[in-house]
mmCIF file of C-alpha atoms (C1' of nucleotides) in Angstrom:
data_model
loop_
_atom_site.group_PDB
_atom_site.id
_atom_site.type_symbol
_atom_site.label_atom_id
_atom_site.label_comp_id
_atom_site.label_asym_id
_atom_site.label_seq_id
_atom_site.Cartn_x
_atom_site.Cartn_y
_atom_site.Cartn_z
ATOM 1 C CA MET A 1 10.003 14.407 13.679
ATOM 2 C CA ILE A 2 7.794 11.400 14.279
ATOM 3 C CA ARG A 3 5.416 12.668 11.755
ATOM 4 C CA LEU A 4 1.794 11.800 11.430
ATOM 5 C CA SER A 5 0.925 11.792 7.754
ATOM 6 C CA ARG A 6 -1.028 14.781 6.578
ATOM 7 C CA LEU A 7 -3.977 12.648 5.559
ATOM 8 C CA ALA A 8 -4.197 11.243 9.067
ATOM 9 C CA ASP A 9 -4.104 14.778 10.361
ATOM 10 C CA TYR A 10 -6.915 15.684 8.020
ATOM 11 C CA ALA A 11 -8.855 12.680 9.198
ATOM 12 C CA VAL A 12 -8.789 13.858 12.791
ATOM 13 C CA VAL A 13 -9.942 17.307 11.768
ATOM 14 C CA LEU A 14 -12.720 15.928 9.594
ATOM 15 C CA MET A 15 -13.947 13.511 12.215
ATOM 16 C CA SER A 16 -13.913 16.283 14.721
ATOM 17 C CA HIS A 17 -15.997 18.418 12.391
ATOM 18 C CA VAL A 18 -18.550 15.667 11.874
ATOM 19 C CA ALA A 19 -18.679 15.023 15.589
ATOM 20 C CA ALA A 20 -19.465 18.667 16.281
ATOM 21 C CA ALA A 21 -22.984 18.260 14.863
ATOM 22 C CA LYS A 22 -23.722 14.602 14.790
ATOM 23 C CA THR A 23 -27.458 14.846 14.267
ATOM 24 C CA GLU A 24 -27.017 15.780 10.646
ATOM 25 C CA VAL A 25 -25.338 13.952 7.821
ATOM 26 C CA HIS A 26 -22.631 15.947 6.098
ATOM 27 C CA ASN A 27 -21.644 15.556 2.496
ATOM 28 C CA ALA A 28 -18.066 15.672 1.375
ATOM 29 C CA VAL A 29 -18.069 19.044 -0.348
ATOM 30 C CA ASP A 30 -19.683 20.791 2.598
ATOM 31 C CA ILE A 31 -17.107 19.379 4.957
ATOM 32 C CA ALA A 32 -14.349 20.397 2.604
ATOM 33 C CA ALA A 33 -15.706 23.915 2.381
ATOM 34 C CA ALA A 34 -16.084 24.173 6.139
ATOM 35 C CA THR A 35 -12.597 23.012 6.882
ATOM 36 C CA GLY A 36 -10.886 24.733 3.972
ATOM 37 C CA LEU A 37 -9.258 21.538 2.775
ATOM 38 C CA PRO A 38 -9.135 20.400 -0.867
ATOM 39 C CA ALA A 39 -12.406 18.701 -1.737
ATOM 40 C CA PRO A 40 -11.143 15.629 -3.631
ATOM 41 C CA THR A 41 -8.730 14.802 -0.864
ATOM 42 C CA VAL A 42 -11.414 15.242 1.761
ATOM 43 C CA SER A 43 -13.605 12.884 -0.215
ATOM 44 C CA LYS A 44 -10.818 10.354 -0.331
ATOM 45 C CA VAL A 45 -10.228 10.508 3.394
ATOM 46 C CA LEU A 46 -13.921 10.256 4.200
ATOM 47 C CA LYS A 47 -14.243 7.224 1.977
ATOM 48 C CA ALA A 48 -11.386 5.544 3.809
ATOM 49 C CA LEU A 49 -12.922 6.354 7.173
ATOM 50 C CA ALA A 50 -16.258 4.941 6.061
ATOM 51 C CA HIS A 51 -14.551 1.858 4.715
ATOM 52 C CA ARG A 52 -12.977 1.260 8.078
ATOM 53 C CA GLY A 53 -16.306 1.609 9.826
ATOM 54 C CA LEU A 54 -15.683 4.865 11.633
ATOM 55 C CA LEU A 55 -18.248 6.711 9.552
ATOM 56 C CA VAL A 56 -21.494 5.477 8.066
ATOM 57 C CA SER A 57 -22.294 6.700 4.593
ATOM 58 C CA GLN A 58 -25.612 7.429 2.984
ATOM 59 C CA ARG A 59 -25.531 7.266 -0.775
ATOM 60 C CA GLY A 60 -27.709 9.084 -3.212
ATOM 61 C CA ALA A 61 -29.278 12.522 -3.064
ATOM 62 C CA ARG A 62 -29.268 14.052 0.418
ATOM 63 C CA GLY A 63 -26.611 11.545 1.343
ATOM 64 C CA GLY A 64 -23.446 12.105 3.312
ATOM 65 C CA TYR A 65 -21.466 10.861 6.257
ATOM 66 C CA ALA A 66 -22.221 10.523 9.938
ATOM 67 C CA LEU A 67 -20.362 9.053 12.892
ATOM 68 C CA ALA A 68 -20.755 5.312 13.193
ATOM 69 C CA ARG A 69 -20.448 5.454 16.971
ATOM 70 C CA GLY A 70 -20.500 8.064 19.669
ATOM 71 C CA ALA A 71 -17.604 10.478 19.765
ATOM 72 C CA HIS A 72 -16.401 9.064 23.050
ATOM 73 C CA ALA A 73 -16.273 5.574 21.539
ATOM 74 C CA ILE A 74 -13.837 6.576 18.797
ATOM 75 C CA THR A 75 -10.207 7.030 19.722
ATOM 76 C CA VAL A 76 -7.572 8.947 17.868
ATOM 77 C CA ALA A 77 -5.765 5.637 17.441
ATOM 78 C CA ASP A 78 -8.783 4.380 15.492
ATOM 79 C CA ILE A 79 -8.692 7.332 13.169
ATOM 80 C CA VAL A 80 -4.973 7.321 12.612
ATOM 81 C CA SER A 81 -4.709 3.605 12.009
ATOM 82 C CA ALA A 82 -7.663 3.803 9.627
ATOM 83 C CA ILE A 83 -5.666 6.101 7.397
ATOM 84 C CA ASP A 84 -2.053 5.249 8.025
ATOM 85 C CA GLY A 85 -2.331 1.583 8.844
ATOM 86 C CA PRO A 86 -1.029 -0.015 12.024
ATOM 87 C CA ILE A 87 0.709 2.258 14.464
ATOM 88 C CA ALA A 88 4.376 1.366 14.564
ATOM 89 C CA LEU A 89 7.530 3.365 15.038
ATOM 90 C CA THR A 90 9.838 1.358 12.827
ATOM 91 C CA HIS A 91 9.575 -0.921 9.875
ATOM 92 C CA CYS A 92 10.858 -3.775 11.982
ATOM 93 C CA LEU A 93 8.095 -3.447 14.513
ATOM 94 C CA LYS A 94 5.487 -3.018 11.849
ATOM 95 C CA SER A 95 6.503 -6.131 9.986
ATOM 96 C CA GLY A 96 6.564 -8.237 13.109
ATOM 97 C CA ALA A 97 9.445 -10.014 14.740
ATOM 98 C CA GLY A 98 12.012 -11.615 12.494
ATOM 99 C CA ALA A 99 11.353 -9.366 9.546
ATOM 100 C CA CYS A 100 14.296 -7.135 10.347
ATOM 101 C CA GLU A 101 17.149 -7.803 7.968
ATOM 102 C CA VAL A 102 19.793 -6.320 10.254
ATOM 103 C CA GLU A 103 18.545 -8.069 13.328
ATOM 104 C CA GLN A 104 22.058 -8.777 14.479
ATOM 105 C CA GLY A 105 22.537 -5.111 15.272
ATOM 106 C CA CYS A 106 19.140 -4.699 16.797
ATOM 107 C CA PRO A 107 19.210 -5.394 20.504
ATOM 108 C CA SER A 108 17.350 -2.116 20.678
ATOM 109 C CA ARG A 109 14.096 -3.611 19.538
ATOM 110 C CA SER A 110 12.820 -4.343 22.984
ATOM 111 C CA GLY A 111 13.340 -0.766 24.076
ATOM 112 C CA LEU A 112 11.778 0.621 20.963
ATOM 113 C CA ASN A 113 8.900 -1.734 21.332
ATOM 114 C CA ARG A 114 8.336 -0.355 24.777
ATOM 115 C CA ILE A 115 8.153 3.133 23.349
ATOM 116 C CA ASN A 116 5.876 1.896 20.659
ATOM 117 C CA THR A 117 3.302 0.569 23.074
ATOM 118 C CA ALA A 118 3.497 3.772 25.059
ATOM 119 C CA ILE A 119 2.711 5.815 21.991
ATOM 120 C CA ARG A 120 -0.137 3.561 21.033
ATOM 121 C CA SER A 121 -1.567 3.881 24.510
ATOM 122 C CA ALA A 122 -1.340 7.630 24.244
ATOM 123 C CA LEU A 123 -3.344 7.615 21.055
ATOM 124 C CA GLU A 124 -5.885 5.212 22.463
ATOM 125 C CA ALA A 125 -6.336 7.294 25.568
ATOM 126 C CA VAL A 126 -7.702 10.298 23.708
ATOM 127 C CA THR A 127 -11.148 9.986 22.190
ATOM 128 C CA LEU A 128 -12.795 12.051 19.534
ATOM 129 C CA ALA A 129 -14.898 13.651 22.219
ATOM 130 C CA ASP A 130 -11.727 14.816 23.977
ATOM 131 C CA VAL A 131 -10.361 16.219 20.778
ATOM 132 C CA SER A 132 -13.530 18.068 19.943
ATOM 133 C CA THR A 133 -13.705 19.946 23.210
ATOM 134 C CA PRO A 134 -12.097 23.349 22.714
ATOM 135 C CA MET A 135 -9.722 23.534 25.668
ATOM 136 C CA PRO A 136 -10.768 21.634 28.781
ATOM 137 C CA ALA A 137 -8.425 23.151 31.338
ATOM 138 C CA LEU A 138 -5.701 20.986 29.836
ATOM 139 C CA PRO A 139 -4.597 18.694 32.666
ATOM 140 C CA SER A 140 -1.110 18.439 31.297
ATOM 141 C CA ARG A 141 0.155 16.829 34.451
ATOM 142 C CA ALA A 142 -2.095 13.862 33.811
ATOM 143 C CA VAL A 143 -1.073 13.333 30.244
ATOM 144 C CA ALA A 144 2.006 11.289 30.978
ATOM 145 C CA GLY A 145 2.263 10.238 34.535
ATOM 146 C CA PRO A 146 5.503 9.438 36.312
ATOM 147 C CA GLU A 147 4.481 5.784 36.186
ATOM 148 C CA MET A 148 5.556 5.802 32.583
ATOM 149 C CA ARG A 149 9.178 5.284 33.507
ATOM 150 C CA ALA A 150 10.420 2.119 31.988
ATOM 151 C CA GLN A 151 12.222 0.870 35.058
ATOM 152 C CA PRO A 152 10.332 1.719 38.221
ATOM 153 C CA MET B 1 1.865 4.688 10.719
ATOM 154 C CA ILE B 2 3.479 7.376 12.863
ATOM 155 C CA ARG B 3 6.751 6.624 11.307
ATOM 156 C CA LEU B 4 10.109 7.359 12.747
ATOM 157 C CA SER B 5 12.421 8.178 9.866
ATOM 158 C CA ARG B 6 14.838 5.452 8.944
ATOM 159 C CA LEU B 7 17.826 7.604 9.771
ATOM 160 C CA ALA B 8 16.505 8.130 13.277
ATOM 161 C CA ASP B 9 16.051 4.421 13.559
ATOM 162 C CA TYR B 10 19.629 3.928 12.443
ATOM 163 C CA ALA B 11 20.749 6.464 14.998
ATOM 164 C CA VAL B 12 19.261 4.483 17.858
ATOM 165 C CA VAL B 13 20.908 1.321 16.636
ATOM 166 C CA LEU B 14 24.257 3.022 16.183
ATOM 167 C CA MET B 15 24.177 4.698 19.564
ATOM 168 C CA SER B 16 23.243 1.402 21.112
ATOM 169 C CA HIS B 17 26.191 -0.203 19.438
ATOM 170 C CA VAL B 18 28.605 2.433 20.667
ATOM 171 C CA ALA B 19 27.147 2.173 24.154
ATOM 172 C CA ALA B 20 27.746 -1.555 24.219
ATOM 173 C CA ALA B 21 31.520 -1.043 24.519
ATOM 174 C CA LYS B 22 32.049 2.478 25.633
ATOM 175 C CA THR B 23 35.701 2.179 26.649
ATOM 176 C CA GLU B 24 36.811 2.132 23.066
ATOM 177 C CA VAL B 25 36.365 4.656 20.330
ATOM 178 C CA HIS B 26 34.708 3.288 17.230
ATOM 179 C CA ASN B 27 35.288 4.557 13.729
ATOM 180 C CA ALA B 28 32.506 4.884 11.226
ATOM 181 C CA VAL B 29 33.378 2.016 8.927
ATOM 182 C CA ASP B 30 33.724 -0.457 11.774
ATOM 183 C CA ILE B 31 30.342 0.512 13.132
ATOM 184 C CA ALA B 32 28.844 0.214 9.680
ATOM 185 C CA ALA B 33 30.346 -3.223 9.222
ATOM 186 C CA ALA B 34 29.165 -4.355 12.645
ATOM 187 C CA THR B 35 25.610 -3.217 12.118
ATOM 188 C CA GLY B 36 25.351 -4.126 8.454
ATOM 189 C CA LEU B 37 24.198 -0.657 7.465
ATOM 190 C CA PRO B 38 25.540 1.302 4.461
ATOM 191 C CA ALA B 39 28.789 2.978 5.438
ATOM 192 C CA PRO B 40 28.289 6.477 3.981
ATOM 193 C CA THR B 41 24.911 6.758 5.612
ATOM 194 C CA VAL B 42 26.283 5.586 8.921
ATOM 195 C CA SER B 43 28.960 8.218 8.641
ATOM 196 C CA LYS B 44 26.344 10.852 7.970
ATOM 197 C CA VAL B 45 24.283 9.858 10.971
ATOM 198 C CA LEU B 46 27.299 9.723 13.250
ATOM 199 C CA LYS B 47 28.349 13.160 12.135
ATOM 200 C CA ALA B 48 24.923 14.506 12.960
ATOM 201 C CA LEU B 49 24.973 12.872 16.363
ATOM 202 C CA ALA B 50 28.396 14.325 17.091
ATOM 203 C CA HIS B 51 27.235 17.717 15.911
ATOM 204 C CA ARG B 52 24.385 17.601 18.378
ATOM 205 C CA GLY B 53 26.715 16.663 21.205
ATOM 206 C CA LEU B 54 25.558 13.125 21.784
ATOM 207 C CA LEU B 55 28.835 11.694 20.576
ATOM 208 C CA VAL B 56 32.351 13.064 20.897
ATOM 209 C CA SER B 57 34.567 12.654 17.885
ATOM 210 C CA GLN B 58 38.283 12.142 17.664
ATOM 211 C CA ARG B 59 39.777 13.164 14.360
ATOM 212 C CA GLY B 60 42.844 11.809 12.692
ATOM 213 C CA ALA B 61 44.349 8.378 12.682
ATOM 214 C CA ARG B 62 43.011 6.075 15.414
ATOM 215 C CA GLY B 63 40.101 8.456 15.672
ATOM 216 C CA GLY B 64 36.435 7.638 16.005
ATOM 217 C CA TYR B 65 33.356 8.262 18.057
ATOM 218 C CA ALA B 66 32.485 7.699 21.686
ATOM 219 C CA LEU B 67 29.511 8.521 23.866
ATOM 220 C CA ALA B 68 29.537 12.061 25.160
ATOM 221 C CA ARG B 69 27.704 11.076 28.331
ATOM 222 C CA GLY B 70 26.775 7.907 30.108
ATOM 223 C CA ALA B 71 24.215 5.689 28.426
ATOM 224 C CA HIS B 72 21.686 6.366 31.156
ATOM 225 C CA ALA B 73 22.023 10.106 30.578
ATOM 226 C CA ILE B 74 20.987 9.907 26.933
ATOM 227 C CA THR B 75 17.336 9.424 26.129
ATOM 228 C CA VAL B 76 15.807 8.128 22.952
ATOM 229 C CA ALA B 77 14.179 11.523 22.608
ATOM 230 C CA ASP B 78 17.654 13.058 22.437
ATOM 231 C CA ILE B 79 18.688 10.733 19.661
ATOM 232 C CA VAL B 80 15.544 11.068 17.628
ATOM 233 C CA SER B 81 15.367 14.820 17.863
ATOM 234 C CA ALA B 82 19.041 15.045 16.936
ATOM 235 C CA ILE B 83 18.274 13.427 13.609
ATOM 236 C CA ASP B 84 14.683 14.318 12.851
ATOM 237 C CA GLY B 85 14.403 17.652 14.558
ATOM 238 C CA PRO B 86 11.818 18.541 17.178
ATOM 239 C CA ILE B 87 9.342 15.849 18.048
ATOM 240 C CA ALA B 88 5.933 16.886 16.810
ATOM 241 C CA LEU B 89 2.984 15.006 15.449
ATOM 242 C CA THR B 90 1.681 17.571 13.017
ATOM 243 C CA HIS B 91 3.053 20.443 11.044
ATOM 244 C CA CYS B 92 0.866 22.810 13.002
ATOM 245 C CA LEU B 93 2.334 21.779 16.320
ATOM 246 C CA LYS B 94 5.832 21.810 14.978
ATOM 247 C CA SER B 95 5.561 25.326 13.651
ATOM 248 C CA GLY B 96 4.094 26.655 16.841
ATOM 249 C CA ALA B 97 0.697 28.146 17.468
ATOM 250 C CA GLY B 98 -0.738 30.380 14.788
ATOM 251 C CA ALA B 99 1.210 28.828 11.972
ATOM 252 C CA CYS B 100 -1.681 26.634 10.924
ATOM 253 C CA GLU B 101 -3.305 27.971 7.802
ATOM 254 C CA VAL B 102 -6.586 26.152 8.358
ATOM 255 C CA GLU B 103 -6.831 27.068 11.985
ATOM 256 C CA GLN B 104 -10.549 27.699 11.665
ATOM 257 C CA GLY B 105 -11.149 23.979 11.322
ATOM 258 C CA CYS B 106 -8.708 23.028 14.015
ATOM 259 C CA PRO B 107 -10.376 22.875 17.385
ATOM 260 C CA SER B 108 -8.578 19.546 17.592
ATOM 261 C CA ARG B 109 -5.235 21.112 18.301
ATOM 262 C CA SER B 110 -5.535 20.937 22.032
ATOM 263 C CA GLY B 111 -6.283 17.252 21.930
ATOM 264 C CA LEU B 112 -3.496 16.545 19.520
ATOM 265 C CA ASN B 113 -1.155 18.587 21.589
ATOM 266 C CA ARG B 114 -1.999 16.405 24.538
ATOM 267 C CA ILE B 115 -1.056 13.336 22.541
ATOM 268 C CA ASN B 116 2.083 15.060 21.421
ATOM 269 C CA THR B 117 3.350 15.624 24.917
ATOM 270 C CA ALA B 118 2.491 12.066 25.835
ATOM 271 C CA ILE B 119 4.592 10.750 22.990
ATOM 272 C CA ARG B 120 7.463 13.021 23.871
ATOM 273 C CA SER B 121 7.327 11.821 27.454
ATOM 274 C CA ALA B 122 7.419 8.252 26.250
ATOM 275 C CA LEU B 123 10.580 8.906 24.288
ATOM 276 C CA GLU B 124 12.164 10.783 27.153
ATOM 277 C CA ALA B 125 11.395 8.010 29.593
ATOM 278 C CA VAL B 126 13.572 5.454 27.835
ATOM 279 C CA THR B 127 17.312 5.930 28.004
ATOM 280 C CA LEU B 128 20.023 4.458 25.868
ATOM 281 C CA ALA B 129 20.901 2.166 28.746
ATOM 282 C CA ASP B 130 17.360 0.808 28.702
ATOM 283 C CA VAL B 131 17.514 0.262 24.983
ATOM 284 C CA SER B 132 20.836 -1.506 25.138
ATOM 285 C CA THR B 133 19.739 -4.114 27.637
ATOM 286 C CA PRO B 134 18.655 -7.197 25.715
ATOM 287 C CA MET B 135 15.292 -7.977 27.289
ATOM 288 C CA PRO B 136 14.887 -6.938 30.923
ATOM 289 C CA ALA B 137 11.793 -8.938 31.826
ATOM 290 C CA LEU B 138 9.800 -6.330 29.909
ATOM 291 C CA PRO B 139 7.472 -4.744 32.465
ATOM 292 C CA SER B 140 4.874 -4.006 29.849
ATOM 293 C CA ARG B 141 2.328 -3.109 32.468
ATOM 294 C CA ALA B 142 4.416 -0.163 33.541
ATOM 295 C CA VAL B 143 4.977 1.249 30.089
ATOM 296 C CA ALA B 144 1.787 3.242 29.917
ATOM 297 C CA GLY B 145 0.103 3.498 33.214
ATOM 298 C CA PRO B 146 -3.619 4.034 33.710
ATOM 299 C CA GLU B 147 -2.821 7.560 34.859
ATOM 300 C CA MET B 148 -2.311 8.410 31.235
ATOM 301 C CA ARG B 149 -6.012 8.825 30.619
ATOM 302 C CA ALA B 150 -6.739 12.293 29.466
ATOM 303 C CA GLN B 151 -9.743 12.842 31.689
ATOM 304 C CA PRO B 152 -9.274 11.115 35.014
ATOM 305 C "C1'" DG C 1 -36.121 9.476 -15.169
ATOM 306 C "C1'" DC C 2 -32.956 12.697 -13.516
ATOM 307 C "C1'" DT C 3 -29.885 14.514 -10.343
ATOM 308 C "C1'" DA C 4 -27.070 14.340 -6.226
ATOM 309 C "C1'" DA C 5 -23.819 12.045 -3.771
ATOM 310 C "C1'" DC C 6 -20.797 8.114 -2.423
ATOM 311 C "C1'" DA C 7 -17.566 3.859 -4.135
ATOM 312 C "C1'" DG C 8 -13.557 2.545 -5.993
ATOM 313 C "C1'" DG C 9 -10.388 2.827 -8.751
ATOM 314 C "C1'" DA C 10 -6.269 4.681 -11.812
ATOM 315 C "C1'" DC C 11 -3.026 8.035 -12.275
ATOM 316 C "C1'" DC C 12 0.185 11.931 -12.023
ATOM 317 C "C1'" DA C 13 3.057 15.403 -9.682
ATOM 318 C "C1'" DA C 14 5.918 16.792 -6.183
ATOM 319 C "C1'" DA C 15 8.163 16.735 -1.938
ATOM 320 C "C1'" DT C 16 10.834 14.267 1.101
ATOM 321 C "C1'" DT C 17 14.073 10.997 2.170
ATOM 322 C "C1'" DG C 18 17.833 8.023 1.741
ATOM 323 C "C1'" DG C 19 22.111 7.303 -0.116
ATOM 324 C "C1'" DT C 20 26.586 8.553 -2.467
ATOM 325 C "C1'" DC C 21 30.535 11.204 -3.211
ATOM 326 C "C1'" DC C 22 33.975 14.870 -2.945
ATOM 327 C "C1'" DT C 23 37.040 18.122 -0.846
ATOM 328 C "C1'" DG C 24 39.078 19.830 3.248
ATOM 329 C "C1'" DT C 25 41.356 19.321 7.831
ATOM 330 C "C1'" DA C 26 43.216 17.368 11.878
ATOM 331 C "C1'" DT C 27 45.849 13.704 14.181
ATOM 332 C "C1'" DG C 28 48.784 9.897 15.073
ATOM 333 C "C1'" DG C 29 52.427 6.777 13.532
ATOM 334 C "C1'" DC C 30 56.550 5.811 10.855
ATOM 335 C "C1'" DG D 1 58.537 15.791 8.565
ATOM 336 C "C1'" DC D 2 55.702 13.098 5.808
ATOM 337 C "C1'" DC D 3 51.969 10.084 5.050
ATOM 338 C "C1'" DA D 4 47.978 7.453 6.036
ATOM 339 C "C1'" DT D 5 43.740 7.574 8.511
ATOM 340 C "C1'" DA D 6 39.488 9.299 9.836
ATOM 341 C "C1'" DC D 7 36.188 12.994 10.776
ATOM 342 C "C1'" DA D 8 33.772 17.682 8.907
ATOM 343 C "C1'" DG D 9 30.847 19.581 5.929
ATOM 344 C "C1'" DG D 10 29.063 20.075 2.148
ATOM 345 C "C1'" DA D 11 26.730 19.200 -2.732
ATOM 346 C "C1'" DC D 12 24.124 16.200 -5.238
ATOM 347 C "C1'" DC D 13 21.323 12.497 -7.260
ATOM 348 C "C1'" DA D 14 17.868 8.765 -7.179
ATOM 349 C "C1'" DA D 15 13.818 6.763 -5.623
ATOM 350 C "C1'" DT D 16 10.212 5.952 -2.655
ATOM 351 C "C1'" DT D 17 6.320 7.851 -0.716
ATOM 352 C "C1'" DT D 18 2.775 11.021 -0.332
ATOM 353 C "C1'" DG D 19 -0.652 14.123 -1.627
ATOM 354 C "C1'" DG D 20 -3.777 15.457 -4.894
ATOM 355 C "C1'" DT D 21 -6.799 15.000 -9.111
ATOM 356 C "C1'" DC D 22 -9.945 12.764 -12.021
ATOM 357 C "C1'" DC D 23 -12.986 9.305 -14.055
ATOM 358 C "C1'" DT D 24 -16.427 5.844 -14.210
ATOM 359 C "C1'" DG D 25 -19.887 3.253 -11.780
ATOM 360 C "C1'" DT D 26 -23.848 2.805 -8.511
ATOM 361 C "C1'" DT D 27 -27.295 4.072 -5.311
ATOM 362 C "C1'" DA D 28 -31.009 6.802 -3.518
ATOM 363 C "C1'" DG D 29 -34.125 10.588 -3.335
ATOM 364 C "C1'" DC D 30 -37.242 13.923 -5.761
#
DNA sequence: GCTAACAGGACCAAATTGGTCCTGTATGGC
DNA sequence: GCCATACAGGACCAATTTGGTCCTGTTAGC
């Protein structure tokens, strides 16, 4: 089902929570309590996000995490790739060209690659600010325009 | 990494192979040999594809599989959802609204849902015929148009 | 100096996935 | 009419991956 890993899903929720009140620093246990997610796992995800530069961390007493940039400068692609690594549909595409051991039967790579870039663009098009807004009239028509057809 | 399951990946390759010479019926072991994939697994995938109506099967001696429709009438979304079930990014979205147990911390659902539809559109935009063509000048500009922005 | 909180691991448990195999059934050829 | 071939539909096992927990530093405030 083209699954996003659960940790990546958590990451989006956590980032969204931090973005909701960006003036304050939030510590890991508070965020975990607010979101209802298991605290050690939340801590792990936050550490990864800080490591990738999406959050800034303040150590010591009264420490915590805050957004490194504005919410509109962080895309969902940033968050997902921070947790799950590079965004790729298949192992072939992830490992780069030539790494596919059954390449003889893979004329489909170009088509899949096309889909891959489309998905990446979709993730890059939505920022954390978009995600945080409750329900902004949902312009579903604009999500995937008719220009997306592969062969115009 | 937003992974497609390996079986779904196989399915695209197999369908592409069958589409390459659609006049003939292909049996499972031949397809497996041609693609270099493990035969029992290929058989399993083909059975699933036939069950979902993407392939028609002919039982008995000289039997095999053939495309149920033309290659341009089968989208990658059809193939993927035949193997992996409905296309959804998160468990929440897959299970429908209200099924999320941490819904209190999920104002992000609308944004993720937007991404979800974008990805589904991307998969629906590419047909098996597109995938089968070796490398059709690759109009990468047209893959994800600027109209895809969430907030125009 | 003490406590609170992050950093960075190691590590285990469990769920999912991928792969194999077996039995039945239908079909075509001899 | 019989037999070989090939799909149908399961059960089932193995292994990779993922999610979750915990422990030991280290830093910063009070």
